[in-house]
Structures are given as C-alpha cells and as structure tokens.
Amino acid sequence: SRKNIGEEEAEKVLKAGLSAAKIAKRLESNKPEGHFWYAALLGEQSKRNPVTVGAVSVDEIREAINKVIEIEPSYQGASAYDALGQLEMGTRGFAGGSAEKAVEYYEKGLELEKENAYIYLHLAEAYLAVKKDSEAKQMIDKVLNLKPNPDYLPEYQEAEAEAKKQAKK
C-alpha cells in the first residue's frame, strides 16, 4: 500500500530533523539540545517503523538520552528521564525493557522536576503495569491538579486530556 502524501511529508521532515540533530550533537556535543532532539526524532521514526528502525535504534536512543542526563539532567523539565521511561515501557517483551525500570526513571525525573505533566502521566501507566493501582491514581490526580507552566501549555493540555481518559477507567 502506498503511503499518503501527509505521511511522505512527515517522513521527509523527520529525516531532515534527524540530520540537523545529528549535526548539532556533533558540533556542540557538550550541549543537551542535539542529543535530546536526535533521541526524540529517532524515537518517533522508530514508532512509525518499529521493525526496520525501532529494533536497531533502541541502544542509539538510550545513548543519546543518557548523554543529555550527563550534560544537564533537568533539561526540558527532566524530559530525558521521561524518555528513558517511555523507552523501557515501549521495549517490554522484545528489547529487554521493563516497567519496573521505567518506574525508576520516572521517579528520578520527578525528583528533579515537579511540574512535568508527562512524567506524572507516564508514571501512572508504569504503576498500572506493575500493579500499583493506588499510586497510579495518585499520579493521575497530580496531572489533573497541576498548575501548568505557560511555556509548556500544549504539552500540559495533551497530558491532561490523556489523564482524564485514564481517570474514567
């Protein structure tokens, strides 16, 4: 089946972004930005192509995220810890990921950043996976009661909408 025009355009944008991030991480290897965006874009490409890209990219994504943590652990609201947790959750069953390890990453992220709605939301999902239902509910409540940072309003709104869905379950 042929990809639609929107998908083809998205693939082009992803490839261009990956190239730019790769250059940025090489030119300014002591700054978190290039490493962070390289991992994020590679992760997105992996989601779109789990067999061809995802299976071979896990270590590369993990390496880039760990570089961000080494340089600046609290970068973008401790999003590197959120990314590592998502990587663990997304690779359960085929690349050695574990919900228990994801919980550890999310909890570390929350030690650095108390206002990242995504970390609370993803930690709730990980808690459910490890059968900690009451802790999961507490994390959903945290998302729904957060005062959003104006700099991250779209992200908060997305996390809030997802938390509302989770709260109904």
Short mmCIF file of C-alpha atoms in Angstrom, two decimals:
data_model
loop_
_atom_site.label_atom_id
_atom_site.label_comp_id
_atom_site.label_asym_id
_atom_site.label_seq_id
_atom_site.Cartn_x
_atom_site.Cartn_y
_atom_site.Cartn_z
CA SER A 1 0.00 0.00 0.00
CA ARG A 2 1.23 3.44 -0.91
CA LYS A 3 1.82 6.00 1.84
CA ASN A 4 -0.35 9.08 1.59
CA ILE A 5 1.18 12.49 0.84
CA GLY A 6 0.99 13.59 4.51
CA GLU A 7 2.93 10.53 5.65
CA GLU A 8 5.57 11.04 2.96
CA GLU A 9 5.96 14.68 4.01
CA ALA A 10 6.22 13.67 7.68
CA GLU A 11 8.95 11.15 6.80
CA LYS A 12 10.90 13.86 4.94
CA VAL A 13 10.59 16.25 7.88
CA LEU A 14 11.70 13.53 10.31
CA LYS A 15 14.73 12.68 8.18
CA ALA A 16 15.68 16.36 7.85
CA GLY A 17 15.26 16.84 11.60
CA LEU A 18 17.39 13.78 12.33
CA SER A 19 20.13 15.09 10.06
CA ALA A 20 20.05 18.50 11.76
CA ALA A 21 20.08 16.95 15.25
CA LYS A 22 22.97 14.68 14.28
CA ILE A 23 24.96 17.73 13.13
CA ALA A 24 24.04 19.66 16.30
CA LYS A 25 25.13 16.86 18.60
CA ARG A 26 28.42 16.61 16.72
CA LEU A 27 29.10 20.37 16.60
CA GLU A 28 28.04 21.07 20.18
CA SER A 29 28.50 17.76 21.91
CA ASN A 30 28.68 19.48 25.30
CA LYS A 31 25.11 20.84 24.99
CA PRO A 32 21.96 18.76 25.54
CA GLU A 33 19.85 20.03 22.61
CA GLY A 34 21.28 17.98 19.74
CA HIS A 35 21.37 14.77 21.77
CA PHE A 36 17.82 15.32 23.06
CA TRP A 37 16.26 16.04 19.68
CA TYR A 38 18.21 13.27 17.99
CA ALA A 39 16.80 10.78 20.51
CA ALA A 40 13.28 12.24 20.23
CA LEU A 41 13.22 12.17 16.43
CA LEU A 42 14.79 8.72 16.24
CA GLY A 43 12.17 7.56 18.75
CA GLU A 44 9.38 8.98 16.58
CA GLN A 45 10.84 7.31 13.50
CA SER A 46 11.05 4.06 15.46
CA LYS A 47 7.35 4.27 16.37
CA ARG A 48 6.48 4.74 12.71
CA ASN A 49 8.74 1.88 11.54
CA PRO A 50 9.14 -0.50 14.51
CA VAL A 51 10.62 -3.37 12.53
CA THR A 52 13.05 -1.53 10.27
CA VAL A 53 14.08 1.35 12.53
CA GLY A 54 12.91 0.61 16.06
CA ALA A 55 14.67 -2.68 16.61
CA VAL A 56 18.07 -1.25 15.70
CA SER A 57 17.65 2.18 17.31
CA VAL A 58 16.98 1.33 20.95
CA ASP A 59 20.64 1.47 22.01
CA GLU A 60 21.27 4.62 19.99
CA ILE A 61 18.26 6.36 21.55
CA ARG A 62 19.29 5.26 25.05
CA GLU A 63 22.85 6.50 24.46
CA ALA A 64 21.66 9.95 23.29
CA ILE A 65 19.25 10.30 26.22
CA ASN A 66 21.92 9.29 28.72
CA LYS A 67 24.19 11.94 27.20
CA VAL A 68 21.50 14.55 27.91
CA ILE A 69 21.34 13.38 31.54
CA GLU A 70 25.12 13.51 31.80
CA ILE A 71 25.17 17.10 30.49
CA GLU A 72 22.01 18.55 32.07
CA PRO A 73 19.69 16.17 33.96
CA SER A 74 16.90 18.75 34.37
CA TYR A 75 16.88 19.76 30.67
CA GLN A 76 13.34 20.43 29.36
CA GLY A 77 11.70 19.59 32.67
CA ALA A 78 13.71 16.38 33.20
CA SER A 79 12.29 15.05 29.92
CA ALA A 80 15.26 12.75 29.42
CA TYR A 81 14.07 10.64 32.37
CA ASP A 82 10.59 10.62 30.84
CA ALA A 83 12.11 9.47 27.55
CA LEU A 84 14.07 6.66 29.22
CA GLY A 85 10.92 5.52 30.98
CA GLN A 86 8.99 5.51 27.72
CA LEU A 87 11.81 3.57 26.09
CA GLU A 88 11.59 0.96 28.85
CA MET A 89 7.81 0.72 28.52
CA GLY A 90 7.96 0.59 24.74
CA THR A 91 10.57 -2.16 24.60
CA ARG A 92 8.98 -4.59 27.05
CA GLY A 93 8.82 -8.04 25.54
CA PHE A 94 11.21 -7.51 22.64
CA ALA A 95 14.25 -5.46 23.66
CA GLY A 96 14.60 -6.05 27.37
CA GLY A 97 12.54 -3.11 28.59
CA SER A 98 10.83 -3.33 31.96
CA ALA A 99 8.02 -1.47 33.69
CA GLU A 100 9.98 -1.62 36.97
CA LYS A 101 12.94 0.17 35.37
CA ALA A 102 10.54 2.70 33.80
CA VAL A 103 9.12 3.46 37.27
CA GLU A 104 12.68 4.15 38.50
CA TYR A 105 13.36 6.59 35.64
CA TYR A 106 10.07 8.44 36.07
CA GLU A 107 10.60 8.72 39.83
CA LYS A 108 14.12 10.12 39.25
CA GLY A 109 12.64 12.64 36.84
CA LEU A 110 10.12 13.75 39.45
CA GLU A 111 12.92 14.29 41.97
CA LEU A 112 14.27 16.95 39.57
CA GLU A 113 11.03 18.37 38.20
CA LYS A 114 7.68 18.50 39.96
CA GLU A 115 5.73 20.17 37.13
CA ASN A 116 6.23 17.84 34.15
CA ALA A 117 2.73 16.52 33.48
CA TYR A 118 4.04 13.88 31.08
CA ILE A 119 6.20 12.30 33.78
CA TYR A 120 3.22 12.00 36.13
CA LEU A 121 1.06 10.58 33.33
CA HIS A 122 3.67 8.07 32.18
CA LEU A 123 4.48 7.10 35.75
CA ALA A 124 0.77 6.32 36.25
CA GLU A 125 0.92 3.98 33.24
CA ALA A 126 4.05 2.30 34.58
CA TYR A 127 2.50 1.94 38.05
CA LEU A 128 -0.50 0.20 36.46
CA ALA A 129 1.87 -2.16 34.67
CA VAL A 130 3.50 -3.13 37.99
CA LYS A 131 0.12 -3.48 39.74
CA LYS A 132 0.40 -0.32 41.88
CA ASP A 133 -3.10 0.93 41.13
CA SER A 134 -3.47 3.38 44.03
CA GLU A 135 -0.11 5.02 43.18
CA ALA A 136 -1.25 5.25 39.54
CA LYS A 137 -4.42 7.04 40.64
CA GLN A 138 -2.33 9.49 42.71
CA MET A 139 -0.26 10.33 39.62
CA ILE A 140 -3.40 10.92 37.52
CA ASP A 141 -4.69 13.23 40.26
CA LYS A 142 -1.34 15.08 40.19
CA VAL A 143 -1.71 15.74 36.46
CA LEU A 144 -5.27 16.97 36.87
CA ASN A 145 -4.30 19.30 39.73
CA LEU A 146 -1.06 20.71 38.30
CA LYS A 147 -0.78 24.41 37.67
CA PRO A 148 0.51 24.37 34.09
CA ASN A 149 3.73 26.14 33.20
CA PRO A 150 2.78 28.63 30.42
CA ASP A 151 5.92 27.61 28.48
CA TYR A 152 4.61 24.04 28.24
CA LEU A 153 0.88 24.68 27.91
CA PRO A 154 0.25 22.49 24.80
CA GLU A 155 2.12 19.59 26.42
CA TYR A 156 0.17 20.03 29.64
CA GLN A 157 -3.15 20.11 27.78
CA GLU A 158 -2.28 16.88 25.95
CA ALA A 159 -1.25 15.17 29.20
CA GLU A 160 -4.36 16.49 30.96
CA ALA A 161 -6.66 15.11 28.24
CA GLU A 162 -4.99 11.71 28.47
CA ALA A 163 -5.16 11.80 32.30
CA LYS A 164 -8.91 12.49 32.10
CA LYS A 165 -9.32 9.39 29.90
CA GLN A 166 -7.29 7.33 32.38
CA ALA A 167 -9.31 8.66 35.33
CA LYS A 168 -12.53 7.37 33.76
CA LYS A 169 -11.16 3.80 33.53
#
